[in-house]
Short mmCIF file of C-alpha atoms and ligand atoms in Angstrom, two decimals:
data_model
loop_
_atom_site.label_atom_id
_atom_site.label_comp_id
_atom_site.label_asym_id
_atom_site.label_seq_id
_atom_site.Cartn_x
_atom_site.Cartn_y
_atom_site.Cartn_z
CA MET A 1 98.69 111.18 117.92
CA THR A 2 95.27 110.40 119.27
CA GLU A 3 91.97 110.51 117.57
CA LYS A 4 88.73 111.87 118.73
CA CYS A 5 85.59 109.89 118.76
CA GLY A 6 83.44 107.44 116.93
CA VAL A 7 79.71 107.97 116.55
CA VAL A 8 76.87 105.63 115.68
CA GLY A 9 73.06 105.72 115.44
CA VAL A 10 70.48 103.03 114.60
CA ALA A 11 66.76 102.78 113.97
CA LEU A 12 65.35 99.25 113.89
CA ASP A 13 62.01 97.61 113.23
CA GLY A 14 60.96 96.59 116.73
CA ARG A 15 64.24 95.04 117.92
CA ASP A 16 66.08 96.78 120.77
CA ALA A 17 68.89 99.01 119.52
CA ALA A 18 71.23 98.66 122.52
CA ARG A 19 73.02 95.50 121.47
CA PRO A 20 73.70 96.51 117.84
CA LEU A 21 74.92 99.88 119.13
CA TYR A 22 77.21 98.09 121.58
CA TYR A 23 78.74 95.92 118.82
CA ALA A 24 79.12 98.93 116.55
CA LEU A 25 80.96 100.80 119.31
CA TYR A 26 83.28 97.82 119.70
CA ALA A 27 84.12 98.17 115.99
CA LEU A 28 84.87 101.88 116.54
CA GLN A 29 86.90 101.43 119.73
CA HIS A 30 90.11 102.49 117.95
CA ARG A 31 88.63 106.01 117.61
CA GLY A 32 88.49 106.62 121.35
CA GLN A 33 89.18 104.77 124.57
CA GLU A 34 88.40 107.39 127.18
CA SER A 35 84.65 106.85 127.53
CA ALA A 36 81.74 105.08 125.88
CA GLY A 37 78.01 105.55 125.96
CA ILE A 38 74.63 104.68 124.51
CA VAL A 39 71.36 106.64 124.57
CA THR A 40 68.12 104.94 123.46
CA HIS A 41 64.47 105.96 123.31
CA ASP A 42 61.57 103.54 123.71
CA GLY A 43 58.87 105.87 122.38
CA PHE A 44 58.04 107.15 125.85
CA GLN A 45 61.32 107.99 127.50
CA GLN A 46 65.03 108.26 126.95
CA HIS A 47 67.54 105.85 128.53
CA SER A 48 71.21 106.53 128.89
CA HIS A 49 74.32 104.71 130.04
CA VAL A 50 77.63 106.55 129.73
CA ASP A 51 80.86 106.04 131.61
CA ARG A 52 84.61 106.27 131.41
CA GLY A 53 86.47 103.27 130.07
CA LEU A 54 86.52 100.87 127.15
CA VAL A 55 83.27 99.64 125.61
CA GLY A 56 83.71 96.17 127.12
CA ASP A 57 84.16 97.64 130.60
CA VAL A 58 81.47 100.32 130.46
CA PHE A 59 78.51 98.02 129.66
CA ALA A 60 77.45 95.02 131.72
CA GLU A 61 74.60 92.78 130.57
CA GLY A 62 72.14 94.56 132.84
CA ASP A 63 73.12 97.96 131.45
CA LEU A 64 72.23 96.84 127.93
CA GLU A 65 68.90 95.40 129.11
CA GLY A 66 68.06 98.73 130.72
CA LEU A 67 68.59 100.57 127.44
CA ALA A 68 65.11 99.93 126.01
CA GLY A 69 63.92 101.08 122.63
CA SER A 70 64.54 100.36 118.97
CA ALA A 71 66.23 103.70 118.25
CA GLY A 72 69.40 105.08 119.73
CA ILE A 73 72.86 106.53 119.34
CA GLY A 74 76.29 105.69 120.73
CA HIS A 75 79.71 107.19 121.16
CA VAL A 76 83.32 106.35 121.97
CA ARG A 77 85.45 109.26 122.96
CA TYR A 78 88.95 110.50 123.21
CA PRO A 79 88.82 113.96 124.72
CA THR A 80 90.29 116.99 123.01
CA ALA A 81 87.74 119.71 123.72
CA GLY A 82 86.36 119.65 127.22
CA SER A 83 87.72 118.21 130.40
CA LEU A 84 88.72 114.65 131.21
CA ASP A 85 85.75 113.74 133.37
CA THR A 86 82.41 112.08 132.83
CA SER A 87 80.66 115.44 132.35
CA CYS A 88 82.12 115.41 128.86
CA ALA A 89 81.50 111.73 128.15
CA GLN A 90 78.92 111.17 125.42
CA PRO A 91 76.26 110.82 124.10
CA PHE A 92 75.24 114.07 125.76
CA SER A 93 71.58 113.81 126.72
CA VAL A 94 69.08 116.40 127.83
CA SER A 95 65.31 116.74 128.19
CA PHE A 96 63.57 120.00 127.44
CA LYS A 97 60.12 121.40 126.60
CA SER A 98 59.79 119.77 123.20
CA GLY A 99 61.20 116.37 124.04
CA SER A 100 64.52 114.71 124.72
CA LEU A 101 67.79 115.01 122.83
CA GLY A 102 70.89 112.83 122.65
CA LEU A 103 74.03 113.95 120.83
CA SER A 104 77.21 112.16 119.76
CA HIS A 105 79.90 114.33 118.20
CA ASN A 106 83.10 113.60 116.32
CA GLY A 107 85.08 116.72 115.52
CA ASN A 108 85.68 120.07 117.12
CA LEU A 109 83.88 123.40 116.84
CA VAL A 110 86.12 126.45 116.62
CA ASN A 111 83.39 128.90 117.70
CA ALA A 112 81.87 126.95 120.61
CA ASP A 113 82.87 129.59 123.17
CA GLU A 114 81.06 132.33 121.29
CA ILE A 115 77.83 130.35 121.16
CA ARG A 116 78.15 129.17 124.76
CA ASP A 117 78.54 132.78 125.95
CA GLU A 118 75.53 133.86 123.95
CA LEU A 119 73.34 131.02 125.20
CA ALA A 120 74.54 131.44 128.79
CA ALA A 121 73.52 135.11 128.59
CA LEU A 122 70.04 133.88 127.53
CA GLY A 123 69.83 131.70 130.65
CA HIS A 124 71.08 128.30 129.42
CA ALA A 125 72.94 126.45 132.18
CA PHE A 126 75.88 124.31 131.02
CA THR A 127 77.08 121.23 132.88
CA SER A 128 80.30 120.69 130.91
CA ASP A 129 82.88 122.72 129.03
CA GLY A 130 82.62 120.56 125.90
CA ASP A 131 81.43 121.78 122.52
CA THR A 132 78.82 119.00 122.17
CA GLU A 133 76.67 120.48 124.92
CA VAL A 134 76.81 123.78 123.05
CA ILE A 135 75.34 122.11 119.95
CA ALA A 136 72.70 120.37 122.10
CA HIS A 137 71.57 123.63 123.73
CA ASP A 138 71.52 125.49 120.45
CA LEU A 139 69.47 122.76 118.82
CA ALA A 140 67.10 122.52 121.81
CA ARG A 141 66.49 126.26 121.59
CA ASN A 142 65.84 126.12 117.85
CA LEU A 143 63.48 123.16 118.28
CA LEU A 144 61.20 125.37 120.38
CA GLU A 145 60.55 127.51 117.31
CA GLU A 146 61.15 125.24 114.31
CA ASP A 147 60.54 121.72 113.08
CA LEU A 148 63.41 119.24 113.29
CA VAL A 149 64.89 119.85 109.85
CA ARG A 150 64.75 123.66 110.10
CA ALA A 151 66.11 123.59 113.65
CA VAL A 152 69.13 121.54 112.53
CA LYS A 153 69.67 123.89 109.60
CA ARG A 154 69.57 126.91 111.89
CA THR A 155 72.13 125.35 114.23
CA MET A 156 74.34 124.43 111.29
CA GLY A 157 74.26 128.07 110.26
CA ARG A 158 75.68 129.08 113.64
CA ILE A 159 78.29 126.46 114.49
CA HIS A 160 81.66 126.56 112.74
CA GLY A 161 84.18 123.78 112.63
CA SER A 162 84.33 120.07 112.23
CA TYR A 163 81.40 117.83 113.10
CA ALA A 164 79.96 114.46 112.29
CA LEU A 165 76.96 114.03 114.56
CA THR A 166 74.46 111.35 115.39
CA ILE A 167 71.45 112.81 117.17
CA SER A 168 68.40 111.31 118.78
CA HIS A 169 65.32 113.49 119.13
CA ASP A 170 62.92 111.28 121.06
CA ASP A 171 62.85 108.11 118.95
CA THR A 172 64.02 109.78 115.74
CA VAL A 173 67.68 109.23 114.87
CA LEU A 174 69.55 111.61 112.60
CA GLY A 175 73.04 112.11 111.26
CA VAL A 176 74.69 115.35 110.18
CA ARG A 177 78.03 116.11 108.60
CA ASP A 178 79.54 119.58 108.59
CA PRO A 179 79.37 121.47 105.28
CA ARG A 180 82.98 120.61 104.49
CA GLY A 181 82.69 116.97 105.55
CA ASN A 182 85.81 117.04 107.69
CA ARG A 183 84.98 113.86 109.62
CA PRO A 184 83.55 110.70 108.07
CA LEU A 185 80.00 109.44 108.54
CA CYS A 186 78.30 106.75 106.52
CA ILE A 187 74.90 105.09 106.14
CA GLY A 188 74.35 101.34 106.27
CA ARG A 189 71.40 99.02 105.72
CA LEU A 190 70.72 96.22 108.19
CA ASP A 191 68.24 93.34 107.86
CA ASP A 192 65.72 95.20 109.98
CA GLY A 193 66.80 98.82 109.94
CA TYR A 194 69.40 101.45 109.18
CA ILE A 195 72.63 102.56 110.82
CA LEU A 196 74.78 105.69 110.75
CA ALA A 197 78.42 105.23 111.74
CA SER A 198 81.79 106.96 111.62
CA GLU A 199 83.23 104.03 109.70
CA SER A 200 81.85 101.26 107.56
CA ALA A 201 83.64 98.63 109.70
CA ALA A 202 80.83 99.18 112.25
CA ILE A 203 78.27 98.30 109.57
CA ASP A 204 80.22 95.16 108.62
CA THR A 205 80.23 94.06 112.26
CA LEU A 206 76.43 93.99 112.15
CA ASP A 207 76.38 92.12 108.80
CA GLY A 208 75.01 95.25 107.21
CA GLU A 209 75.63 96.77 103.83
CA LEU A 210 77.26 100.14 103.24
CA VAL A 211 74.80 102.40 101.40
CA ARG A 212 76.95 105.53 101.03
CA ASP A 213 78.73 108.32 102.88
CA VAL A 214 76.62 111.08 104.39
CA ARG A 215 77.33 114.08 102.15
CA PRO A 216 78.98 117.20 103.52
CA GLY A 217 76.21 119.53 104.73
CA GLU A 218 73.60 116.75 104.58
CA LEU A 219 71.08 115.79 107.25
CA VAL A 220 69.96 112.16 107.18
CA VAL A 221 66.84 111.24 109.17
CA LEU A 222 66.29 107.52 109.78
CA GLU A 223 62.68 106.38 109.61
CA GLU A 224 61.47 105.28 113.03
CA ASP A 225 60.37 101.83 111.82
CA GLY A 226 63.79 101.15 110.28
CA GLY A 227 62.27 101.20 106.80
CA GLY A 228 64.54 103.79 105.21
CA PHE A 229 65.89 107.30 105.56
CA ASP A 230 65.20 110.82 104.33
CA SER A 231 67.92 113.11 103.08
CA TYR A 232 68.06 116.91 103.31
CA GLN A 233 70.96 118.81 101.75
CA LEU A 234 70.89 121.71 104.21
CA VAL A 235 74.12 123.49 103.34
CA GLU A 236 76.23 123.36 100.21
CA GLU A 237 79.81 124.55 99.91
CA ASP A 238 81.93 124.76 96.76
CA ASP A 239 84.65 122.61 98.27
CA THR A 240 85.06 119.96 100.93
CA ALA A 241 87.72 119.59 103.62
CA HIS A 242 88.00 115.87 104.28
CA CYS A 243 90.66 115.08 106.87
CA PHE A 244 93.30 113.25 104.83
CA PHE A 245 94.66 111.70 108.03
CA GLU A 246 91.53 109.54 108.27
CA HIS A 247 92.86 107.65 105.24
CA VAL A 248 96.47 107.68 106.42
CA TYR A 249 96.13 106.93 110.09
CA PHE A 250 92.83 107.13 111.95
CA ALA A 251 90.38 104.91 110.14
CA ARG A 252 90.49 101.13 110.25
CA PRO A 253 92.13 99.68 107.14
CA ASP A 254 89.00 97.61 106.52
CA SER A 255 86.75 100.68 106.40
CA VAL A 256 85.58 102.26 103.16
CA ILE A 257 85.69 106.06 103.04
CA ASP A 258 84.67 108.03 99.95
CA ASP A 259 84.25 104.75 98.04
CA THR A 260 87.85 103.70 98.73
CA LEU A 261 88.97 100.89 100.99
CA VAL A 262 91.36 102.52 103.46
CA TYR A 263 93.79 99.59 103.18
CA GLU A 264 94.02 100.07 99.40
CA ALA A 265 94.53 103.83 99.77
CA ARG A 266 97.42 103.16 102.16
CA ARG A 267 98.98 100.63 99.80
CA GLU A 268 98.69 103.14 96.96
CA LEU A 269 100.31 105.81 99.15
CA GLY A 270 103.12 103.31 99.77
CA ARG A 271 103.55 102.85 96.02
CA LYS A 272 103.80 106.62 95.57
CA LEU A 273 106.35 106.72 98.35
CA TRP A 274 108.54 104.35 96.33
CA ASP A 275 108.02 106.45 93.18
CA GLU A 276 108.95 109.67 94.97
CA SER A 277 111.75 108.58 97.27
CA GLY A 278 112.47 104.86 96.88
CA VAL A 279 115.85 103.65 98.10
CA GLU A 280 117.46 100.29 97.29
CA THR A 281 117.95 98.39 100.53
CA ASP A 282 118.09 94.71 101.39
CA VAL A 283 114.74 94.78 103.14
CA VAL A 284 111.75 97.06 103.71
CA MET A 285 109.76 96.63 106.91
CA PRO A 286 106.73 98.29 108.43
CA VAL A 287 106.40 99.79 111.84
CA PRO A 288 103.61 97.48 113.03
CA ASP A 289 100.75 97.97 112.57
CA SER A 290 100.58 101.54 111.33
CA GLY A 291 103.12 101.18 108.51
CA ARG A 292 102.09 97.75 107.20
CA ALA A 293 99.85 98.70 104.25
CA PHE A 294 102.28 101.45 103.17
CA ALA A 295 105.25 99.06 103.29
CA SER A 296 103.39 96.42 101.30
CA GLY A 297 102.57 98.95 98.53
CA TYR A 298 106.13 100.30 98.64
CA ALA A 299 107.66 96.83 98.28
CA GLU A 300 105.25 95.95 95.47
CA ALA A 301 106.22 99.10 93.52
CA ALA A 302 109.90 98.42 94.24
CA GLY A 303 109.49 95.04 92.56
CA GLU A 304 108.28 96.75 89.37
CA THR A 305 110.58 99.75 88.93
CA THR A 306 113.98 100.95 90.05
CA PRO A 307 114.26 104.12 92.15
CA ASP A 308 114.82 105.99 88.85
CA GLY A 309 111.48 104.77 87.54
CA GLU A 310 112.99 102.29 85.06
CA PRO A 311 111.38 98.83 84.73
CA ARG A 312 113.16 96.20 86.83
CA PRO A 313 115.19 93.56 85.01
CA GLU A 314 113.51 90.15 85.27
CA ASP A 315 116.21 88.68 87.51
CA ASP A 316 115.88 91.53 90.02
CA ASP A 317 113.06 91.22 92.58
CA GLY A 318 113.56 94.67 94.07
CA VAL A 319 113.42 95.23 97.81
CA GLU A 320 112.37 92.31 99.99
CA PHE A 321 109.35 92.91 102.24
CA ALA A 322 110.01 91.59 105.75
CA GLU A 323 108.45 91.77 109.18
CA GLY A 324 111.41 92.86 111.26
CA LEU A 325 109.62 94.36 114.20
CA MET A 326 107.19 92.54 116.45
CA LYS A 327 104.61 94.41 118.41
CA ASN A 328 103.65 93.61 121.95
CA ARG A 329 99.89 94.07 121.72
CA TYR A 330 99.39 94.25 125.45
CA VAL A 331 101.17 97.54 126.00
CA GLY A 332 99.03 100.68 126.09
CA ARG A 333 99.48 103.42 123.57
CA THR A 334 102.48 105.68 124.11
CA PHE A 335 100.32 108.76 124.57
CA ILE A 336 99.24 107.70 128.01
CA MET A 337 102.87 108.02 129.14
CA PRO A 338 103.01 111.62 130.27
CA THR A 339 106.77 112.24 130.41
CA GLN A 340 109.35 112.02 127.65
CA ASP A 341 111.32 109.43 129.61
CA GLU A 342 108.29 107.18 129.99
CA ARG A 343 107.42 107.57 126.31
CA GLU A 344 110.92 106.45 125.35
CA ARG A 345 110.65 103.37 127.53
CA ALA A 346 107.24 102.59 126.03
CA VAL A 347 108.67 102.31 122.51
CA ARG A 348 111.08 99.61 123.70
CA LEU A 349 108.27 97.81 125.49
CA LYS A 350 106.09 97.90 122.41
CA LEU A 351 108.48 96.79 119.68
CA ASN A 352 110.92 93.92 119.57
CA PRO A 353 113.20 93.50 116.53
CA ILE A 354 113.76 90.15 114.78
CA LYS A 355 117.53 90.02 114.66
CA SER A 356 117.91 87.63 111.72
CA THR A 357 115.89 89.94 109.47
CA ILE A 358 117.97 92.96 110.36
CA GLU A 359 121.55 92.01 111.21
CA GLY A 360 124.08 92.98 108.53
CA LYS A 361 121.34 94.35 106.25
CA THR A 362 120.44 97.72 104.84
CA VAL A 363 116.91 98.46 106.01
CA THR A 364 114.06 100.77 105.00
CA VAL A 365 111.49 101.21 107.75
CA ILE A 366 108.09 102.66 106.93
CA ASP A 367 105.59 104.44 109.15
CA ASP A 368 102.57 106.66 108.66
CA SER A 369 103.76 109.75 110.51
CA ILE A 370 106.37 111.37 112.70
CA VAL A 371 104.86 113.52 115.44
CA ARG A 372 107.41 114.34 118.14
CA GLY A 373 110.19 112.20 116.69
CA THR A 374 110.62 110.19 119.87
CA THR A 375 109.41 106.89 118.39
CA SER A 376 111.44 107.29 115.20
CA THR A 377 114.64 108.05 117.11
CA GLN A 378 114.12 104.99 119.29
CA LEU A 379 113.34 102.84 116.30
CA VAL A 380 116.41 103.81 114.34
CA GLN A 381 118.53 103.17 117.43
CA LEU A 382 116.84 99.82 117.99
CA LEU A 383 117.52 98.69 114.41
CA LYS A 384 121.14 99.83 114.55
CA ASP A 385 121.65 98.10 117.89
CA CYS A 386 120.32 95.00 116.20
CA GLY A 387 123.01 95.15 113.54
CA ALA A 388 121.37 97.06 110.67
CA GLU A 389 124.05 98.51 108.40
CA GLU A 390 121.89 101.39 107.24
CA VAL A 391 118.45 102.57 108.35
CA HIS A 392 116.36 104.59 105.93
CA VAL A 393 113.04 106.01 107.12
CA ARG A 394 110.09 106.61 104.80
CA ILE A 395 106.83 108.20 105.91
CA GLY A 396 103.52 107.69 104.11
CA ALA A 397 102.31 111.24 104.73
CA PRO A 398 103.73 114.78 104.60
CA GLU A 399 105.49 116.42 107.59
CA ILE A 400 103.17 117.44 110.43
CA VAL A 401 104.09 121.08 110.93
CA ALA A 402 101.09 122.47 112.81
CA PRO A 403 98.47 121.39 115.34
CA CYS A 404 94.96 120.21 114.55
CA TYR A 405 92.01 122.31 115.75
CA MET A 406 89.45 119.90 114.32
CA GLY A 407 89.50 117.30 117.03
CA ILE A 408 92.79 115.44 116.68
CA ASP A 409 95.05 115.67 119.67
CA MET A 410 98.39 115.29 117.90
CA ALA A 411 100.63 117.59 119.95
CA THR A 412 101.24 121.28 120.49
CA ARG A 413 103.18 123.19 117.86
CA GLU A 414 106.22 123.25 120.18
CA GLU A 415 106.18 119.45 120.45
CA LEU A 416 105.98 118.77 116.70
CA ILE A 417 109.44 117.96 115.43
CA ALA A 418 108.66 119.25 111.92
CA ALA A 419 107.27 122.58 113.16
CA ASP A 420 110.71 124.17 113.15
CA LYS A 421 112.98 121.59 111.49
CA ASP A 422 113.34 120.73 107.83
CA THR A 423 113.60 117.12 106.62
CA GLU A 424 117.41 117.08 106.79
CA GLU A 425 117.37 118.41 110.37
CA ILE A 426 114.81 115.78 111.36
CA ARG A 427 116.94 113.06 109.71
CA GLU A 428 119.87 114.22 111.79
CA ALA A 429 117.76 114.32 114.96
CA ILE A 430 116.49 110.76 114.51
CA GLU A 431 119.93 109.59 113.29
CA ALA A 432 118.61 107.88 110.16
CA ASP A 433 120.75 107.38 107.04
CA SER A 434 118.01 108.99 104.99
CA LEU A 435 114.50 110.27 105.55
CA ALA A 436 111.70 111.15 103.15
CA TYR A 437 108.03 112.03 103.47
CA LEU A 438 105.27 111.72 100.91
CA SER A 439 104.24 114.94 99.14
CA THR A 440 100.79 116.49 99.61
CA ASP A 441 100.25 116.23 95.83
CA ALA A 442 100.78 112.47 96.03
CA VAL A 443 98.16 112.26 98.80
CA ALA A 444 95.63 114.21 96.69
CA ASP A 445 96.47 112.03 93.69
CA VAL A 446 95.89 108.78 95.54
CA LEU A 447 92.66 110.02 97.09
CA GLU A 448 91.61 111.14 93.60
CA THR A 449 90.70 114.59 94.75
CA ASP A 450 91.93 118.17 94.51
CA ARG A 451 94.07 119.50 97.30
CA SER A 452 91.36 122.15 97.77
CA ASP A 453 88.89 119.41 98.78
CA LEU A 454 91.10 118.12 101.60
CA CYS A 455 91.94 119.47 105.01
CA LEU A 456 95.72 119.70 105.03
CA GLY A 457 95.93 122.05 108.02
CA CYS A 458 98.43 120.06 110.05
CA VAL A 459 100.83 119.61 107.12
CA THR A 460 100.54 123.09 105.57
CA GLY A 461 99.64 125.29 108.56
CA GLU A 462 96.67 126.61 106.55
CA TYR A 463 93.22 125.53 107.62
CA PRO A 464 89.83 125.18 105.94
CA TYR A 465 88.08 126.81 108.92
CA ASP A 466 88.39 130.30 110.37
CA ILE A 467 90.68 129.84 113.38
CA GLU A 468 91.84 133.07 114.93
CA GLY A 469 95.60 133.52 114.71
CA GLU A 470 95.96 130.90 111.94
CA GLU A 471 96.01 131.13 108.15
CA THR A 472 93.21 129.73 106.01
CA ASP A 473 93.70 127.98 102.68
CA ARG A 474 90.40 129.21 101.21
CA GLU A 475 87.85 131.95 101.59
CA VAL A 476 86.09 131.09 104.81
CA SER A 477 84.74 133.00 107.77
CA ARG A 478 82.94 131.98 110.90
CA PRO A 479 79.27 132.88 111.39
CA ASP A 480 78.68 136.08 113.28
CA VAL A 481 77.14 134.94 116.56
CA GLY A 482 78.70 137.58 118.81
CA GLY A 483 80.58 137.03 122.05
CA GLN A 484 84.26 136.31 122.42
CA THR A 485 86.34 134.56 119.75
CA LEU A 486 88.60 131.52 119.98
CA ARG A 487 92.27 132.26 119.56
CA ALA A 488 94.80 129.89 118.07
CA ASP A 489 96.48 129.38 121.43
CA ASP A 490 93.25 128.77 123.38
S1 SF4 B 527 94.47 119.43 110.63
FE1 SF4 B 527 95.25 117.41 109.97
S2 SF4 B 527 94.45 115.92 111.44
FE2 SF4 B 527 93.28 117.83 111.68
S3 SF4 B 527 91.47 117.57 110.39
FE3 SF4 B 527 93.00 118.61 109.16
S4 SF4 B 527 94.12 116.97 108.11
FE4 SF4 B 527 92.97 116.02 109.76
#
């Protein structure tokens, strides 16, 4: 599973924005490794440096010095919509009659093709096939007729899907979250300015203070002198559609989303996992690093109650938490291995078991998700080869049964092991002694929200946006902008 994009924007009092943006992008590197970029504005002109690669490789000292100006935006990208070349790297920047625009986008529009066709018919020339350029052109067109706030509102009324945006219009920096708040975006205060970022970890990196999340449907405009920000609630919906996988998988554990530290949410999900499907084994171990917080919560709950929910006797410590798998941090992520054979080899390269923790023991191994099943199968085999008597697998999220159209490249429906197999069939396929997932109700409980305020599309097959060929889980329809429509298999 790969994640799409981290965005950031800063407005400072006189100090150049490039270096803080660069550090913030470093903090968001986990959200995308395909390309990185910064766009700044010095009050007279826009400067841009965008390229493929990791943040540390994309920017040399001279590049940062060339990015003049105390206001700017940045982006790290993993591509899901648009092609794999620099034409889709971001921030997207363009100059037009009423100034210059820079755009960083996290998310995915589901009606980008309709709007692109309409704008192309009006004479707009597109240089990429990404949805971010569509937003940029639409906004540029609206800015010819409206002020900034009204232009953003008009564009928000036309685009449909998931978006957390940082935008620079000349030296004004703004942030926008889609009306259902699918992707995170938060506001932070720095000593000499303000920052907008996908995750609060970027604010921490700059010794800033988290102010709050940008609200779904809200436009935040940072004051040019870094003195504050203005808020405009441009669209209001009855419900939200926060991506629950941000809490489970994508976000850094040290980030705070919706007032909850992600690490604590994961530990709480682990506790629920014990309550719902705990199994007495000699040890419980995480798949590093993704399963660590879940396993720690699971083991803590196992020390308090038995699998039947009865209090533990005082002389019974429950299930021992152990690190039984060591991760080789210098191996790339498995998703860059294009064939199944290579992916299988990658699992073995990435994880090495600690024999003394495993041999002759019954083991519970905890992870955050099963996508194709390849990693889990390899893991179970690895633990059994190492002498585990039993291997029980517990997953801190529900089964992924359907693809994501909101910007997460998890796999096609055909590749998802849970798309056409039930839990028992998956257990058989990965050769575990038992397998259990967390329920969607438990996720909603831990996140202290209603199911109707979460996006659960990939685990229910019902989406909070109008995607042709797919079911919706609420009353929702895309804006009528004409042109062709996106189909589920596009
Ligand atoms: S479909 Fe899944 S991964 Fe995609 S936004 Fe919804 S919850 Fe997140």
